[in-house]
PDB file of C-alpha atoms in Angstrom:
ATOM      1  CA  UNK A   1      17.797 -51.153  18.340  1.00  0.00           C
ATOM      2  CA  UNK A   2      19.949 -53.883  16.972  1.00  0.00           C
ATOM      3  CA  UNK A   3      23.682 -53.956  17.221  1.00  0.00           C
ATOM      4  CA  UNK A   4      26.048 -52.996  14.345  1.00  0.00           C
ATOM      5  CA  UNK A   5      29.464 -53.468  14.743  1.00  0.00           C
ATOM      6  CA  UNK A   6      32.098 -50.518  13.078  1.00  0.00           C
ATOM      7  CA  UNK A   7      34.897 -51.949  11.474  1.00  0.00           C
ATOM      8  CA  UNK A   8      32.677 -54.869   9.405  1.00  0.00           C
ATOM      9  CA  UNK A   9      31.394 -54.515   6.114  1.00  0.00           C
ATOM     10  CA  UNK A  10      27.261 -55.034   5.349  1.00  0.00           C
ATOM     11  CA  UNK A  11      25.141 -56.112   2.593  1.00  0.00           C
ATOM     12  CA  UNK A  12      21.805 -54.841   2.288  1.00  0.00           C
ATOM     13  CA  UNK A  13      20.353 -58.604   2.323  1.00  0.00           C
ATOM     14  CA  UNK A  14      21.846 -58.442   6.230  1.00  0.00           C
ATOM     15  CA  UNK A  15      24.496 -60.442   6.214  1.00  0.00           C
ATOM     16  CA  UNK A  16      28.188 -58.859   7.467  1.00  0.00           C
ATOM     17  CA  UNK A  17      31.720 -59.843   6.485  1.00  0.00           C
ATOM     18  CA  UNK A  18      34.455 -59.044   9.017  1.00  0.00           C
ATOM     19  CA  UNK A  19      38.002 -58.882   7.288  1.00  0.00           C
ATOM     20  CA  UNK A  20      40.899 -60.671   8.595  1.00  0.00           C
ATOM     21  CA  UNK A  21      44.069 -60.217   5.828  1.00  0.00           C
ATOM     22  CA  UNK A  22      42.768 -62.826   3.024  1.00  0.00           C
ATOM     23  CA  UNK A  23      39.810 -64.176   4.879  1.00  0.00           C
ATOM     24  CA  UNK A  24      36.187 -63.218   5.687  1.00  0.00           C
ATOM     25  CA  UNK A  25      33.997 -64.348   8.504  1.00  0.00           C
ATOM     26  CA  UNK A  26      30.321 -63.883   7.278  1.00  0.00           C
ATOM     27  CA  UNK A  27      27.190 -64.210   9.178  1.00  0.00           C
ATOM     28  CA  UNK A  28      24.179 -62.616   9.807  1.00  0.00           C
ATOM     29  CA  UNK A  29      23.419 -59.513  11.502  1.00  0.00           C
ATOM     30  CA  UNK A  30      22.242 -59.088  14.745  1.00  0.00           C
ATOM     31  CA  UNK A  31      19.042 -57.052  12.959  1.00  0.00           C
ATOM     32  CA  UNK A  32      18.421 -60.793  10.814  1.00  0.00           C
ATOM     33  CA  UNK A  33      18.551 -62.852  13.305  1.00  0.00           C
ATOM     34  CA  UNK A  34      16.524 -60.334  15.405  1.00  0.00           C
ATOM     35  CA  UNK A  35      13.722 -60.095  12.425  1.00  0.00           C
ATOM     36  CA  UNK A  36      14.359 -64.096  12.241  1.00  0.00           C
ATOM     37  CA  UNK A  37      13.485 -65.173  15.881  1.00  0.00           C
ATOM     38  CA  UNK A  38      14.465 -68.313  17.526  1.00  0.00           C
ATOM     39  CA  UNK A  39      17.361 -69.583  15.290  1.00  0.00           C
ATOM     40  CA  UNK A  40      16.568 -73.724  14.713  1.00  0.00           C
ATOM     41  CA  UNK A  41      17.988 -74.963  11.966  1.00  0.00           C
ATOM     42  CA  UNK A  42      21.372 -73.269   9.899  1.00  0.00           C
ATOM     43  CA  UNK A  43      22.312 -74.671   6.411  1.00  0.00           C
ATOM     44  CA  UNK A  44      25.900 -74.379   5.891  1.00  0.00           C
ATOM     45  CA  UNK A  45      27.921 -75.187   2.618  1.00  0.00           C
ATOM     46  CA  UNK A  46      30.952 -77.443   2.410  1.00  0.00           C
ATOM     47  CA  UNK A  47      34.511 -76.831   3.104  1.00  0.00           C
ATOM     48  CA  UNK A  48      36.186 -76.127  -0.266  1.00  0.00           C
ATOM     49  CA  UNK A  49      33.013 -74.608  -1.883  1.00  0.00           C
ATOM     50  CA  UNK A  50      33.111 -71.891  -3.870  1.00  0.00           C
ATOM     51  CA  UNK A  51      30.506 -68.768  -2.999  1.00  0.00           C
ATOM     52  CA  UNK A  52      30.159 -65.571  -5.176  1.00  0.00           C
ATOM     53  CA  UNK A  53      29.099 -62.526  -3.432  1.00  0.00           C
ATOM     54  CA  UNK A  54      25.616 -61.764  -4.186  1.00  0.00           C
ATOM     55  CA  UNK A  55      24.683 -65.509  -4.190  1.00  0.00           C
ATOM     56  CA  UNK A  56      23.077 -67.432  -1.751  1.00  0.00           C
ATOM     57  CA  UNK A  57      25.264 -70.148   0.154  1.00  0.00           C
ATOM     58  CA  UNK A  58      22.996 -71.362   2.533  1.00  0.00           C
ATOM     59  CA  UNK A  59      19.938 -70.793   4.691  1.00  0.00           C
ATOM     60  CA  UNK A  60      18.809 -69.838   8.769  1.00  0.00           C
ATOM     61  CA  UNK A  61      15.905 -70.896   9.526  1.00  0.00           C
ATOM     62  CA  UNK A  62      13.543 -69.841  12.640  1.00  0.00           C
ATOM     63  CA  UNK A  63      10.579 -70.799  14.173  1.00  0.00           C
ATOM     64  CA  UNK A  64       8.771 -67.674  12.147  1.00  0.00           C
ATOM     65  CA  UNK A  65      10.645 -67.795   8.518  1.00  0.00           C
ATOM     66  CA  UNK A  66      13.652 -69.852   6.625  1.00  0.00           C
ATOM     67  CA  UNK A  67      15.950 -66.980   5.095  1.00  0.00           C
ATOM     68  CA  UNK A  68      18.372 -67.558   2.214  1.00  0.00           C
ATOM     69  CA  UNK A  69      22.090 -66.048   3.374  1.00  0.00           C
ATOM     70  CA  UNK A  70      23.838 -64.499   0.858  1.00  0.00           C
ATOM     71  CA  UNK A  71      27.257 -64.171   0.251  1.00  0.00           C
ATOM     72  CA  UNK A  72      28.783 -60.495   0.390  1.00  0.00           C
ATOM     73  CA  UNK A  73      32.181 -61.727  -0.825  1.00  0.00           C
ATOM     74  CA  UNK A  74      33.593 -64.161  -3.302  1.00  0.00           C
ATOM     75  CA  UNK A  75      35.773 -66.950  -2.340  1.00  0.00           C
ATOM     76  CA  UNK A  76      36.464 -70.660  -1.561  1.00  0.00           C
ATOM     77  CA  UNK A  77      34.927 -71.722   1.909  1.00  0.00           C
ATOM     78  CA  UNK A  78      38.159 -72.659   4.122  1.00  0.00           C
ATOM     79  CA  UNK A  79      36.023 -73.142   7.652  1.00  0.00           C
ATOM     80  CA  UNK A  80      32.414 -73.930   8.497  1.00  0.00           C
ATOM     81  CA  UNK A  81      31.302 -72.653  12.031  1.00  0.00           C
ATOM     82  CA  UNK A  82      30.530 -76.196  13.143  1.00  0.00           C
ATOM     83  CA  UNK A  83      29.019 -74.878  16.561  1.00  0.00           C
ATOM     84  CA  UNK A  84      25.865 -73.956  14.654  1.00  0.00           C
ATOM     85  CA  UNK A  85      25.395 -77.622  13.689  1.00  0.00           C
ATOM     86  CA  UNK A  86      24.036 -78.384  17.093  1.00  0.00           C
ATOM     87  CA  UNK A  87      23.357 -74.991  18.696  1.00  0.00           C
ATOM     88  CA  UNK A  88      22.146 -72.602  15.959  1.00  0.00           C
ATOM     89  CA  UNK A  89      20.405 -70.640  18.720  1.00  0.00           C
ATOM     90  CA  UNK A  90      24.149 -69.039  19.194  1.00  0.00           C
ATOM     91  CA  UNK A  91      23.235 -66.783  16.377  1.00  0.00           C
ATOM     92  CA  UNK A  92      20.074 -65.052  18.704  1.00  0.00           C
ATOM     93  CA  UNK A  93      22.694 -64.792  21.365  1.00  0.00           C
ATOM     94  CA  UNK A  94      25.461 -63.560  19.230  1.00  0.00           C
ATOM     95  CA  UNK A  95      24.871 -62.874  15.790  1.00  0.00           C
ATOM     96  CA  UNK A  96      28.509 -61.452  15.239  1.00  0.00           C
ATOM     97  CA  UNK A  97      30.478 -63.723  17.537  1.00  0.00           C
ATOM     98  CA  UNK A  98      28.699 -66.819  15.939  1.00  0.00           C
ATOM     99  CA  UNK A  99      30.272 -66.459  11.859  1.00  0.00           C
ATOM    100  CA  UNK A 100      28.097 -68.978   9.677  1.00  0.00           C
ATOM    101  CA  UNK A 101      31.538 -69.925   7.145  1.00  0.00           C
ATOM    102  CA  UNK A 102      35.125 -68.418   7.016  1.00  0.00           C
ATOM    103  CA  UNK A 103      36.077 -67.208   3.388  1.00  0.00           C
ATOM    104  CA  UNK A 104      39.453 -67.137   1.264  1.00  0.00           C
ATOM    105  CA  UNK A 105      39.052 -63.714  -0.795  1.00  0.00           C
ATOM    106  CA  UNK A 106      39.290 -64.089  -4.152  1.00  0.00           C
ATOM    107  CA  UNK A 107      38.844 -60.598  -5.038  1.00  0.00           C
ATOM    108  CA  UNK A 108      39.061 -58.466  -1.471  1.00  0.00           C
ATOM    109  CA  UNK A 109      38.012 -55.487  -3.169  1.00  0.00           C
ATOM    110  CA  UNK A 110      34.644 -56.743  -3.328  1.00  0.00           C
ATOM    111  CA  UNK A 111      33.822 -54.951   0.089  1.00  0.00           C
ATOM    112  CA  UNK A 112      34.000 -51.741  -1.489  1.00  0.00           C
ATOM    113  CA  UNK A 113      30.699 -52.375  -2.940  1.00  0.00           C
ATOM    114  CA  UNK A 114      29.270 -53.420   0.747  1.00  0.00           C
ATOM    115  CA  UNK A 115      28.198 -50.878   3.216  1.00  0.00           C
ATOM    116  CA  UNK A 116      29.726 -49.131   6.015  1.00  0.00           C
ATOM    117  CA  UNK A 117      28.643 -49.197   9.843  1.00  0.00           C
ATOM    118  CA  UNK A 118      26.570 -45.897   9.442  1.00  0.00           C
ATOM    119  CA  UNK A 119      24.801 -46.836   6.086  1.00  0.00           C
ATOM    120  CA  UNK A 120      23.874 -50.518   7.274  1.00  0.00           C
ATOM    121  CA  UNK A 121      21.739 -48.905  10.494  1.00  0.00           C
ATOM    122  CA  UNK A 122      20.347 -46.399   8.444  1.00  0.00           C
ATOM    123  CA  UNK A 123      18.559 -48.454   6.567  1.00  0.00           C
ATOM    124  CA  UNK A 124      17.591 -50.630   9.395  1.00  0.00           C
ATOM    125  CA  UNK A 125      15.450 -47.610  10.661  1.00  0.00           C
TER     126      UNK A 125
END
């Protein structure tokens, strides 16, 4: 069973946002990158780029698949996770310690439209 994490906030294309005040840490979930396999490759945006939630931002790619991640919040992009540039297999190890980009909120409200905890594993089932 994969790992979910209370206390973060899930999209149903499996990518999490964990609230910090005005910023968001998003990534992918320990069930994506489980689905995904051996993480080779992650496309990350720029610093300063703008992402809408529901839009796609960037990519993961695997040995078995290349997925499109999709933002769950809007924002600008104030931090890249720059560790994934030469290990991207840190998001098999830990897909919520390893955050793909670090988000100013433009609208924080936006997470009420994300899931919970409960909801994300039950439709991981």
């Amino acid at each position: 069973m994969a790992k979910v994490i209370e206390g973060l906030y899930y999209a149903e294309s499996h990518e999490y946002v964990r609230v910090e005040g005005e910023f968001g840490y998003v990534g992918i979930t320990d069930y994506a990158q489980s689905q995904l396999g051996n993480v080779t490759y992650v496309d990350m945006p720029e610093v300063d780029d703008e992402v809408t939630a529901g839009e796609e931002f960037g990519a993961v790619e695997s040995v078995k698949a290349a997925s499109d991640v999709i933002s769950p919040v809007s924002g600008t992009i104030v931090e890249i996770n720059e560790a994934l540039e030469d290990q991207p297999e840190l998001i098999n190890q830990d897909a919520f310690a390893n955050w793909i980009i670090k988000v100013q909120l433009s609208d924080p409200s936006e997470v009420e439209n994300l899931m919970d905890a409960a909801a994300y594993e039950a439709i991981c089932k």
